[in-house]
Amino acid sequence: MVGCRKELQQAITTPESDARIEEITDAGVLNSRLALSNQSLEFAGPNGMVRQAMATMAKTATAPDCQSGCTRTISGNVNATLEVGSGEVVCVESGAVFNGGINMKGGALRICGTVNLQWISGNKGEIMITAGGKFSANDLSIQNGVKVTNYSNNFSLNSELSINGEFVNYGIITLNGINVNGQGAFTNGGEITVNNNVNVNHFFLNEGLLKIQKELSFNGNSTNTNNCRVIVGGNINSNSRVNNNGYMQSGNTLYINGKGAIYMTGGAYLKVKELFVNDGIYGGDNAYARVDVSGKITVNGSGVLDGKLDINDPAGISIMNGRKGPEVTVNGDKYIAATECNPGAGKNTYCSNSASFTLIANVAAPVVGGNKLSATDVRFRNGYAYVSYHQNGEAYAGALEVFNVSNPVRPSIVQLVTFKDAEFNGLGLDDSRLFAVGQRNPDKSKYKENNTRGAIIEKIPFSGDMLAGQNTFAEAPLPSFSGNSVLPANGSLWVVSGATGGGLFSLDYNSLSILTSQPDEKAKYLATNGNQNAFLTVAETEVHLKVFSNGGGMKDYKLDLQVTPLDGKNVVVMDDEYAYITLSKYGVAKVKLSDGSIVARYQHKGKGLTNGATIDPCFVYLANGADGLVVLQKKDLSLVGTVALPASSNLVAINNDMIFVASGTAGLQIIQVKKN
């Protein structure tokens, strides 16, 4: 460590009779603040998730019949011209056969029998072919103002379908071609096979299976969305924005021309032979979308690949003055879950997104001097949870609290120690002691040593699993205004204090004297995975993660990350390979410990700031302010879901399946998570 110095300020022992400290162990008094709940919490999945079933519309749509609501009925065999007037509901009953022309004048035609259409005219009304009906025509041109809704599998045309009005399909049909003209709207909630081309000039929505033998063209100013599966034998020509929330495939080339950007939500999949990008492909905000190319990828001067997008091509990508965003991965083989709409891809190395959350208890904040405190840290040991508190604002008051959580569905408070002139921001535990860092009113403490301006460390032995008596407490001043974080690790005791005079310090376990120091006014937080330690420093556009072991050197990684606001909570949690850093407004980043590379980022699209984080083998849990508890896949920081909570969340900690979430002066929520 650089800047080593020795300042042998002895710890100050607090006598048991010190009136500034009060201990409460009365179970009735303590647990009057704890209300057991056992209430299921709503776990909302991410917006824009891929549909889980093909032909969703068809499975939920209710076809009309000809048994009720008909104002006129056609039966038998009829060769005629049929006019459907305003307010009429004309029904071709089951078994009837109608041959002739139809003039739509504002009414509705229900086809439960057979209609062999010779011609159609008119510009207002709806034709509905029911599930048992049959419809055939040489050609069909749907005029503006006319809607044709098909529920039948017996729908045939000899020529292309021309849409100037609206066509909705829930059946399984084959067409020779489709032209969606300037006022036309096409919706498929069933299965359609098209033998030739599909041209879209206005509105396209696919909620089912659409198989096109030749080409698909999305032309200028059209509105286009795929929520299920589109398979094209030839080229796809995109000249207007396309929203792909499902699976799209081209057997040849996808041309993304000017204004033809493709936007893909997390879990969406695009598979093509060759890809030319003159506009953009944009991945999801919350989870990765995937693009597989078997041939060549060319990104030209105005082309963009951006967002959570995984591009897989054995030949790589040719960027011809185009741009690739920082979250885009190349040949990452991201896993896309298979659904009835989406064949999926990649190897499933993810945990299931299926989880449930139960509110076990609400805990009201403790009160000191008439003021509610806010929880600042939680640590677990031997079936007990230890919580630190401070008072918001300029006044000094704090507490240390002990919970028995050995029975995860019936937690209880067993001890509360309050401080009238000191408060705490962070905790650290070893086998025999609790360490708490924070600040104490310097006018009361009279500390002058170590250039302190109020920062302190408190050392308290355990008596069993409780905090020992006040006569065993030891306290010492630290440099700067506040102690932010403390880490007892592998025989060393590290602390971080912030602002002027702050930095990273190692202390003597017994005397709490400073052994070594690394001054840094941007010092924020300490974490460990048992083998390596991490020291976080934060400025608005300069974030450093400094990784070190007790006996080795320090790796200083300057990270391309931003933090706003600077006075928010920024923490680090670690596993064996990665550190997870909260960035307030800018969410969370996953950083590789071996080289400092940023492997994933997530920024929640809500109102809250990312204050706290905790991890288990599957998920990253974020205390995300007003957004509540945000749950991410640990592998790639894709969104699993959110749990709304009654107050802003500023701290989260997990032990097995028990989660503590702190909400400032609104207290704590103790939550149980079950992963399926």
XYZ file of C-alpha atoms in Angstrom:
676
model
C 0.000 0.000 0.000
C 1.264 3.499 -0.791
C 1.531 6.404 1.675
C 2.060 4.152 4.670
C 1.860 5.889 8.043
C 1.458 4.873 11.665
C -0.775 6.866 13.989
C -1.057 4.905 17.185
C -4.272 6.420 18.464
C -5.553 3.964 21.034
C -9.170 2.825 20.955
C -11.387 4.488 23.500
C -13.310 2.144 25.756
C -16.842 3.220 26.535
C -17.910 2.587 30.139
C -21.057 0.604 30.721
C -22.733 3.546 32.402
C -22.367 5.840 29.354
C -25.760 7.531 29.082
C -25.399 8.175 25.374
C -25.828 4.440 24.670
C -28.941 2.467 25.522
C -29.512 -1.266 25.131
C -32.957 -2.861 24.800
C -33.492 -6.632 24.919
C -37.144 -6.789 26.028
C -38.792 -8.969 23.358
C -42.195 -7.362 23.795
C -40.860 -3.853 23.332
C -38.637 -4.781 20.409
C -41.146 -6.850 18.476
C -43.912 -4.293 18.798
C -42.170 -2.796 15.752
C -42.271 -6.060 13.770
C -45.513 -7.103 12.027
C -45.598 -10.575 10.498
C -47.362 -10.643 7.142
C -46.892 -13.801 5.016
C -48.364 -11.913 2.058
C -47.608 -12.835 -1.547
C -46.002 -9.981 -3.487
C -46.702 -9.272 -7.128
C -43.658 -10.053 -9.281
C -44.019 -8.204 -12.590
C -42.030 -9.509 -15.554
C -40.264 -7.163 -17.992
C -42.252 -5.232 -20.575
C -41.858 -6.443 -24.127
C -41.267 -10.084 -23.328
C -41.670 -12.478 -26.266
C -45.096 -14.039 -26.517
C -45.151 -17.536 -25.162
C -47.576 -19.125 -27.602
C -48.156 -19.063 -31.334
C -51.398 -17.641 -32.668
C -52.271 -16.033 -29.360
C -55.079 -14.116 -31.010
C -56.553 -17.238 -32.559
C -56.591 -19.046 -29.253
C -58.427 -16.228 -27.530
C -60.615 -14.966 -30.396
C -64.289 -15.961 -30.350
C -65.743 -16.627 -33.786
C -69.283 -15.373 -34.466
C -72.117 -17.727 -35.416
C -75.309 -17.546 -37.420
C -77.636 -18.609 -34.627
C -78.351 -15.209 -33.143
C -78.233 -11.567 -34.042
C -79.064 -12.092 -37.735
C -81.499 -9.629 -39.350
C -81.610 -11.625 -42.594
C -80.726 -15.240 -43.393
C -79.653 -16.897 -46.654
C -80.364 -20.602 -46.959
C -80.245 -23.156 -49.738
C -78.457 -22.507 -53.038
C -78.564 -18.887 -54.140
C -77.202 -17.246 -57.305
C -77.672 -13.504 -56.904
C -76.253 -10.108 -56.074
C -76.291 -9.414 -52.363
C -76.452 -5.926 -50.910
C -75.670 -5.604 -47.192
C -77.167 -2.363 -45.971
C -76.413 -0.220 -42.960
C -77.540 -1.845 -39.695
C -78.089 -5.249 -41.308
C -76.532 -8.519 -40.151
C -76.904 -10.936 -43.056
C -76.108 -14.562 -42.247
C -75.295 -17.281 -44.772
C -76.380 -20.218 -42.679
C -74.567 -23.531 -42.410
C -75.261 -25.713 -45.486
C -76.238 -22.726 -47.673
C -74.284 -21.909 -50.861
C -74.164 -18.379 -52.210
C -72.764 -17.616 -55.683
C -72.575 -14.017 -56.842
C -71.453 -10.478 -56.080
C -71.629 -8.551 -52.825
C -72.146 -4.836 -52.356
C -71.117 -3.695 -48.869
C -73.240 -0.688 -47.825
C -72.514 -0.505 -44.108
C -73.805 -3.775 -42.662
C -72.239 -7.071 -41.590
C -72.109 -10.380 -43.471
C -71.579 -13.592 -41.501
C -70.614 -16.653 -43.532
C -71.402 -19.959 -41.835
C -72.061 -21.780 -45.103
C -70.276 -21.396 -48.470
C -69.714 -18.192 -50.449
C -68.234 -18.291 -53.950
C -67.582 -14.614 -54.567
C -67.683 -13.300 -58.123
C -67.093 -9.642 -57.271
C -67.247 -7.210 -54.354
C -68.013 -3.495 -54.184
C -68.908 -0.919 -51.561
C -66.836 0.903 -49.005
C -68.348 0.191 -45.597
C -69.061 -2.897 -43.490
C -67.576 -6.175 -42.305
C -67.444 -9.697 -43.725
C -66.864 -12.479 -41.206
C -66.070 -16.019 -42.326
C -66.801 -18.201 -39.293
C -64.815 -21.268 -38.289
C -67.243 -23.550 -40.156
C -67.673 -21.278 -43.178
C -66.087 -21.537 -46.634
C -65.008 -18.636 -48.821
C -63.550 -18.621 -52.340
C -62.991 -15.946 -54.968
C -60.980 -15.371 -58.119
C -59.595 -12.199 -56.549
C -60.371 -10.091 -53.535
C -59.771 -6.370 -53.249
C -60.850 -5.108 -49.849
C -61.835 -1.461 -50.167
C -61.128 1.254 -47.624
C -63.857 1.099 -44.973
C -64.423 -2.642 -45.378
C -63.098 -5.213 -42.934
C -62.755 -8.930 -43.679
C -62.243 -11.202 -40.668
C -61.509 -14.861 -41.343
C -61.807 -17.621 -38.721
C -61.974 -20.458 -41.252
C -59.398 -22.863 -42.637
C -61.363 -22.872 -45.930
C -60.422 -19.532 -47.449
C -59.042 -19.508 -51.010
C -58.219 -16.927 -53.681
C -56.931 -17.548 -57.222
C -54.959 -14.303 -57.304
C -53.309 -11.987 -54.810
C -55.106 -10.440 -51.860
C -55.267 -6.655 -52.181
C -55.987 -4.753 -48.982
C -57.124 -1.136 -48.917
C -59.355 -1.693 -45.909
C -58.638 -4.240 -43.171
C -57.944 -7.981 -43.252
C -57.720 -10.062 -40.058
C -56.979 -13.793 -40.121
C -57.433 -16.396 -37.394
C -57.510 -19.448 -39.678
C -54.935 -21.663 -41.393
C -54.906 -20.560 -45.019
C -52.800 -20.279 -48.181
C -52.661 -17.161 -50.365
C -50.886 -16.404 -53.634
C -49.646 -12.995 -52.543
C -50.546 -10.024 -50.340
C -50.469 -6.319 -51.096
C -51.199 -4.050 -48.142
C -51.904 -0.749 -49.865
C -51.743 2.871 -48.699
C -54.774 2.665 -46.366
C -54.685 -1.073 -45.759
C -54.208 -2.975 -42.509
C -53.102 -6.621 -42.257
C -53.306 -8.661 -39.043
C -52.520 -12.359 -38.758
C -53.411 -14.273 -35.620
C -53.465 -17.676 -37.288
C -51.247 -19.344 -39.907
C -50.804 -18.070 -43.449
C -48.652 -19.507 -46.229
C -47.990 -17.068 -49.089
C -46.769 -18.556 -52.371
C -45.325 -15.319 -53.742
C -44.508 -11.879 -52.289
C -45.886 -9.724 -49.502
C -45.713 -5.940 -49.889
C -46.620 -3.696 -46.977
C -47.359 -0.010 -47.512
C -49.368 0.805 -44.408
C -50.010 -1.501 -41.399
C -48.665 -4.987 -40.626
C -49.181 -6.980 -37.415
C -48.261 -10.655 -37.115
C -49.387 -12.527 -34.005
C -49.171 -16.007 -35.517
C -47.208 -17.901 -38.177
C -46.575 -16.238 -41.523
C -44.624 -18.221 -44.152
C -43.685 -16.329 -47.341
C -42.139 -18.284 -50.199
C -40.549 -15.306 -51.953
C -39.953 -11.733 -50.678
C -41.278 -9.540 -47.887
C -41.050 -5.763 -48.302
C -41.826 -3.170 -45.658
C -42.179 0.036 -47.631
C -41.945 3.696 -46.652
C -44.081 5.027 -43.783
C -45.600 1.648 -42.947
C -46.112 0.472 -39.355
C -44.818 -3.054 -38.828
C -44.781 -5.391 -35.829
C -44.001 -9.081 -35.505
C -44.968 -10.688 -32.202
C -44.647 -14.305 -33.268
C -43.000 -16.005 -36.294
C -42.290 -14.791 -39.836
C -40.366 -17.079 -42.188
C -39.370 -15.714 -45.605
C -37.801 -17.839 -48.361
C -36.285 -14.888 -50.207
C -35.178 -11.402 -49.239
C -36.596 -9.138 -46.573
C -36.505 -5.500 -47.662
C -36.960 -3.107 -44.759
C -37.640 0.472 -45.833
C -39.695 1.412 -42.786
C -39.340 0.674 -39.084
C -40.007 -2.923 -38.005
C -40.602 -3.995 -34.391
C -39.538 -7.605 -33.991
C -40.711 -9.076 -30.685
C -40.594 -12.682 -31.861
C -38.770 -14.623 -34.600
C -38.013 -13.531 -38.151
C -36.100 -15.538 -40.742
C -34.874 -14.822 -44.261
C -33.548 -17.571 -46.497
C -31.527 -15.021 -48.407
C -30.674 -11.370 -47.573
C -32.071 -8.826 -45.161
C -31.665 -5.306 -46.507
C -32.127 -2.616 -43.857
C -32.381 0.544 -45.891
C -32.802 4.180 -44.882
C -35.623 4.571 -42.292
C -35.919 0.793 -42.207
C -34.454 0.177 -38.741
C -35.356 -3.011 -36.911
C -36.043 -2.758 -33.172
C -35.849 -6.006 -31.210
C -37.032 -6.592 -27.668
C -35.187 -8.875 -25.277
C -35.578 -12.516 -26.310
C -36.354 -11.702 -29.955
C -34.476 -13.624 -32.660
C -33.545 -12.787 -36.265
C -31.938 -15.334 -38.573
C -30.755 -14.521 -42.115
C -28.265 -15.652 -44.745
C -26.760 -12.219 -45.425
C -27.260 -8.838 -43.782
C -26.796 -5.325 -45.158
C -27.356 -2.525 -42.647
C -27.818 1.000 -43.956
C -29.982 2.127 -41.048
C -29.909 0.184 -37.781
C -30.685 -2.855 -35.689
C -31.404 -1.998 -32.066
C -31.467 -4.572 -29.281
C -33.530 -4.664 -26.132
C -33.213 -2.447 -23.090
C -33.678 -5.197 -20.521
C -32.460 -8.431 -22.141
C -30.501 -9.475 -25.190
C -31.949 -10.051 -28.636
C -30.085 -12.268 -31.082
C -29.167 -12.035 -34.785
C -27.669 -15.070 -36.573
C -26.090 -14.640 -40.015
C -24.675 -17.585 -41.941
C -23.041 -15.490 -44.666
C -21.830 -11.890 -44.796
C -22.656 -8.893 -42.578
C -22.031 -5.387 -43.920
C -22.677 -2.284 -41.834
C -22.361 0.742 -44.077
C -21.601 4.402 -43.246
C -24.972 5.229 -41.729
C -25.552 1.769 -40.284
C -25.833 1.159 -36.553
C -25.851 -1.916 -34.328
C -26.791 -0.889 -30.799
C -28.407 -1.943 -27.532
C -28.456 -5.423 -26.011
C -27.814 -7.244 -29.275
C -25.870 -10.461 -29.858
C -24.625 -10.813 -33.477
C -23.505 -14.320 -34.417
C -21.621 -14.852 -37.679
C -18.623 -17.168 -38.154
C -17.197 -14.639 -40.633
C -17.503 -11.690 -38.226
C -18.816 -8.219 -39.030
C -17.611 -5.793 -41.682
C -18.119 -2.284 -40.286
C -17.854 0.074 -43.292
C -17.786 3.359 -41.380
C -20.853 2.240 -39.466
C -21.124 1.989 -35.699
C -21.349 -0.820 -33.143
C -22.611 0.119 -29.675
C -20.820 -0.908 -26.451
C -23.455 -3.453 -25.386
C -23.385 -5.324 -28.714
C -21.681 -8.711 -28.456
C -20.192 -10.637 -31.386
C -20.530 -14.432 -31.433
C -21.704 -14.362 -27.855
C -24.123 -17.260 -28.472
C -26.679 -15.650 -26.169
C -29.421 -17.979 -25.070
C -32.874 -17.327 -26.517
C -35.597 -19.411 -24.927
C -37.651 -21.570 -27.266
C -41.376 -20.890 -27.389
C -44.140 -21.885 -29.754
C -43.368 -18.694 -31.656
C -39.613 -18.730 -31.356
C -37.354 -21.757 -32.073
C -34.762 -20.331 -29.690
C -30.988 -20.569 -29.906
C -27.878 -20.906 -27.768
C -27.147 -23.022 -24.742
C -29.278 -22.425 -21.677
C -26.883 -21.417 -18.934
C -29.442 -19.141 -17.280
C -31.492 -19.699 -14.191
C -35.216 -19.923 -14.670
C -36.964 -16.570 -14.557
C -39.711 -18.172 -12.528
C -39.640 -16.872 -8.950
C -42.106 -15.908 -6.255
C -41.773 -13.397 -3.436
C -43.523 -13.374 -0.075
C -43.512 -10.477 2.380
C -42.643 -12.139 5.684
C -42.613 -9.047 7.888
C -42.656 -5.263 7.997
C -40.322 -3.687 10.548
C -40.875 -0.099 11.660
C -37.765 2.056 12.013
C -36.330 2.517 15.519
C -36.638 5.956 17.084
C -33.923 7.887 18.908
C -34.625 11.289 20.426
C -38.035 11.384 18.747
C -36.556 10.856 15.253
C -36.940 7.780 13.052
C -33.705 6.205 11.858
C -32.836 4.765 8.438
C -31.176 1.374 7.941
C -27.773 1.564 6.252
C -26.332 -1.959 6.166
C -27.280 -5.581 6.879
C -24.967 -8.535 7.565
C -25.757 -12.165 8.390
C -24.096 -14.667 10.767
C -25.202 -17.994 12.271
C -28.934 -17.457 11.692
C -28.853 -13.838 12.872
C -29.043 -10.555 10.972
C -27.253 -7.397 12.107
C -28.549 -4.002 10.953
C -26.950 -0.556 11.262
C -28.859 2.740 11.288
C -28.242 6.456 10.973
C -30.370 9.579 11.270
C -31.042 11.584 8.118
C -29.955 15.205 8.192
C -27.239 16.966 10.199
C -28.092 15.606 13.645
C -26.250 12.559 15.010
C -28.139 9.459 16.148
C -27.901 5.796 15.250
C -28.432 2.202 16.264
C -27.286 -1.381 15.892
C -29.971 -4.064 15.851
C -29.951 -7.853 15.988
C -32.597 -10.121 14.414
C -33.018 -13.845 14.978
C -33.751 -15.206 11.480
C -33.101 -18.890 12.162
C -36.795 -19.472 11.401
C -37.111 -17.633 8.060
C -40.893 -17.261 8.297
C -40.921 -16.026 11.914
C -38.060 -13.552 12.348
C -37.811 -11.636 15.606
C -35.844 -8.712 17.021
C -33.668 -9.744 19.961
C -31.490 -6.687 20.670
C -31.335 -2.964 19.931
C -28.448 -0.693 20.915
C -29.076 3.019 20.307
C -26.552 5.885 20.229
C -27.567 9.482 20.942
C -24.551 11.157 19.305
C -23.192 8.581 16.834
C -24.519 6.838 13.740
C -23.411 4.107 11.370
C -23.132 3.629 7.610
C -21.518 0.218 7.256
C -20.918 -3.079 9.046
C -18.336 -5.835 8.940
C -18.273 -9.142 10.822
C -15.784 -11.817 11.665
C -16.154 -14.852 13.909
C -15.915 -12.927 17.167
C -16.567 -9.219 16.513
C -18.809 -6.715 14.806
C -17.252 -3.585 13.315
C -19.371 -0.530 12.545
C -18.189 2.648 10.805
C -19.978 5.973 10.661
C -19.701 9.337 12.352
C -19.990 10.856 15.805
C -20.568 14.442 16.805
C -16.990 15.801 17.198
C -18.197 18.360 19.718
C -19.218 15.443 21.943
C -16.347 13.058 21.263
C -13.596 15.733 21.430
C -11.521 13.544 19.089
C -8.580 15.315 17.450
C -6.443 12.380 16.380
C -6.113 11.027 12.824
C -7.281 14.322 11.336
C -10.789 13.271 12.122
C -13.774 15.474 11.395
C -16.223 13.077 12.937
C -15.582 9.679 11.302
C -15.410 6.734 13.719
C -15.108 2.976 13.918
C -16.794 0.930 16.639
C -15.621 -2.571 17.623
C -18.051 -4.759 19.558
C -17.400 -8.378 20.589
C -20.095 -11.019 20.229
C -21.527 -12.704 23.266
C -22.903 -15.798 21.613
C -24.845 -14.211 18.769
C -25.740 -11.026 20.658
C -23.647 -7.890 21.004
C -21.662 -7.916 24.222
C -22.128 -5.308 26.941
C -21.190 -1.652 26.594
C -18.082 -2.076 28.728
C -16.598 -4.171 25.897
C -17.239 -1.581 23.163
C -14.164 0.065 21.651
C -14.257 3.201 19.512
C -11.609 5.141 17.580
C -11.561 8.179 15.294
C -10.988 7.867 11.549
C -9.823 10.506 9.083
C -12.453 12.694 7.422
C -16.145 13.260 8.139
C -17.708 9.787 7.890
C -16.804 6.139 7.849
C -18.415 4.614 4.779
C -17.408 0.971 4.721
C -15.503 -1.583 6.806
C -14.056 -4.943 5.810
C -12.449 -7.511 8.101
C -10.798 -9.919 5.630
C -8.173 -12.627 6.038
C -6.571 -11.175 9.139
C -6.659 -7.545 7.994
C -9.082 -4.784 8.905
C -9.824 -2.263 6.169
C -11.951 0.868 6.332
C -13.022 3.557 3.880
C -13.851 7.099 4.907
C -15.093 9.696 2.470
C -14.579 13.333 1.405
C -11.668 15.580 2.443
C -8.972 13.558 4.190
C -10.655 10.265 3.392
C -9.360 7.177 1.647
C -8.580 3.515 2.235
C -6.984 2.583 5.558
C -5.828 -0.617 7.208
C -6.183 -0.791 10.980
C -4.751 -2.812 13.796
C -7.442 -5.274 14.927
C -6.806 -4.677 18.609
C -5.953 -0.983 18.986
C -7.805 0.227 15.866
C -4.713 2.288 15.063
C -4.047 3.178 11.441
C -1.339 0.972 9.938
C -1.401 2.037 6.286
C -3.271 4.614 4.272
C -4.117 5.443 0.699
C -5.669 8.927 0.630
C -8.536 9.358 -1.823
C -11.352 11.862 -1.370
C -13.509 9.893 -3.821
C -13.462 6.752 -1.656
C -16.850 5.016 -1.480
C -16.991 1.321 -0.645
C -15.227 -1.959 0.173
C -16.184 -5.531 -0.686
C -14.631 -8.992 -0.710
C -15.243 -12.433 -2.179
C -12.997 -14.094 0.399
C -9.965 -14.182 -1.874
C -9.865 -10.691 -3.351
C -10.954 -7.314 -2.033
C -12.374 -4.402 -4.052
C -12.115 -0.695 -3.269
C -14.506 1.617 -5.154
C -13.830 5.301 -5.801
C -16.391 7.469 -7.546
C -16.434 10.774 -9.398
C -19.075 11.804 -11.911
C -17.120 10.657 -14.974
C -14.295 8.746 -13.281
C -15.019 5.458 -11.575
C -12.168 3.271 -10.322
C -12.345 -0.292 -9.057
C -9.170 -1.207 -7.225
C -8.753 -4.949 -6.705
C -6.261 -6.256 -4.159
C -5.501 -9.126 -1.826
C -4.087 -8.753 1.638
C -0.600 -9.851 0.673
C -0.447 -8.669 -2.934
C -0.462 -5.570 -5.052
C -3.402 -3.511 -6.194
C -4.893 -3.491 -9.701
C -6.443 -0.119 -10.492
C -9.136 -0.326 -13.180
C -10.434 2.958 -14.540
C -13.931 2.108 -15.749
C -15.864 3.757 -18.552
C -18.838 4.403 -16.266
C -20.781 7.385 -14.971
C -22.361 8.043 -11.587
C -25.071 10.626 -10.897
C -25.702 11.920 -8.262
C -22.348 11.682 -6.512
C -23.875 11.821 -3.024
C -26.018 8.747 -3.650
C -25.360 5.194 -2.467
C -22.817 3.228 -4.507
C -21.927 -0.280 -3.411
C -20.004 -3.295 -4.690
C -20.904 -6.967 -4.327
C -18.625 -9.736 -5.585
C -18.545 -13.356 -6.602
C -15.415 -15.313 -7.562
C -15.067 -13.682 -10.997
C -17.042 -10.448 -11.089
C -17.888 -7.278 -9.214
C -21.351 -5.714 -9.471
C -21.310 -1.923 -8.971
C -24.348 0.296 -8.401
C -24.249 3.611 -10.281
C -27.314 5.504 -9.021
C -29.034 6.981 -12.118
C -26.982 4.764 -14.444
C -27.990 1.441 -12.914
C -25.521 -1.370 -12.357
C -22.414 -2.674 -14.113
C -20.804 -6.123 -14.051
C -16.992 -5.947 -14.101
C -14.522 -8.796 -14.589
C -12.085 -8.882 -11.676
C -9.172 -10.290 -13.681
C -8.936 -7.481 -16.239
C -11.463 -4.748 -15.360
C -13.574 -5.272 -18.479
C -17.241 -4.290 -18.301
C -19.138 -7.387 -19.393
C -22.709 -6.176 -18.827
C -24.715 -3.117 -17.781
C -28.299 -2.498 -16.827
C -30.175 0.784 -16.374
C -33.761 0.457 -15.190
C -36.383 2.433 -17.103
C -38.197 3.608 -14.017
C -38.090 6.602 -11.701
C -35.720 5.295 -9.051
C -31.966 5.332 -8.519
C -29.990 2.115 -8.145
C -28.840 2.357 -4.527
C -28.041 -1.144 -3.330
C -27.293 -4.595 -4.693
C -26.963 -8.158 -3.492
C -26.451 -11.458 -5.326
C -27.164 -15.148 -5.106
C -26.092 -17.854 -7.598
C -28.911 -16.919 -10.002
C -29.925 -13.295 -9.619
C -28.767 -9.776 -8.905
C -31.232 -7.930 -6.671
C -31.269 -4.126 -6.842
C -32.700 -1.685 -4.320
C -33.923 0.709 -6.968
C -35.503 3.562 -5.070
C -39.081 4.276 -6.091
C -39.084 1.233 -8.406
C -38.781 -1.156 -5.464
C -36.834 -4.408 -5.826
C -35.484 -5.050 -9.334
C -34.354 -8.607 -10.144
C -31.823 -9.366 -12.911
C -30.257 -12.489 -14.359
C -26.793 -12.623 -12.865
C -25.295 -13.934 -16.113
C -26.023 -10.928 -18.346
C -28.010 -8.460 -16.172
C -31.166 -9.027 -18.203
C -34.357 -8.067 -16.409
C -36.278 -10.868 -14.708
C -38.884 -8.683 -13.031
C -39.716 -6.147 -10.349
C -41.379 -6.224 -6.941
C -43.189 -3.005 -6.060
C -42.715 -1.947 -2.439
C -44.564 0.670 -0.391
C -41.578 3.038 0.003
C -38.343 3.898 -1.759
C -35.722 1.138 -1.498
C -32.178 2.121 -0.567
C -30.585 -1.123 0.640
C -30.907 -4.846 -0.085
C -29.168 -7.898 1.384
C -29.825 -11.622 0.930
C -29.037 -14.713 2.983
C -30.189 -18.011 1.472
C -33.797 -17.213 0.488
C -34.302 -14.313 2.932
C -34.055 -10.743 1.638
C -33.873 -7.608 3.768
C -34.916 -4.435 1.929
C -34.532 -1.079 3.654
C -36.775 1.878 2.833
C -35.327 4.765 4.804
C -37.446 5.944 7.710
C -40.264 3.676 6.415
C -38.361 0.746 7.913
C -37.485 -2.712 6.632
C -39.272 -5.356 4.607
C -38.227 -8.961 5.180
C -39.004 -10.971 2.048
C -38.698 -14.641 1.155
C -37.801 -15.582 -2.436
C -38.558 -18.979 -3.946
C -36.962 -19.866 -7.294
C -38.780 -22.478 -9.358
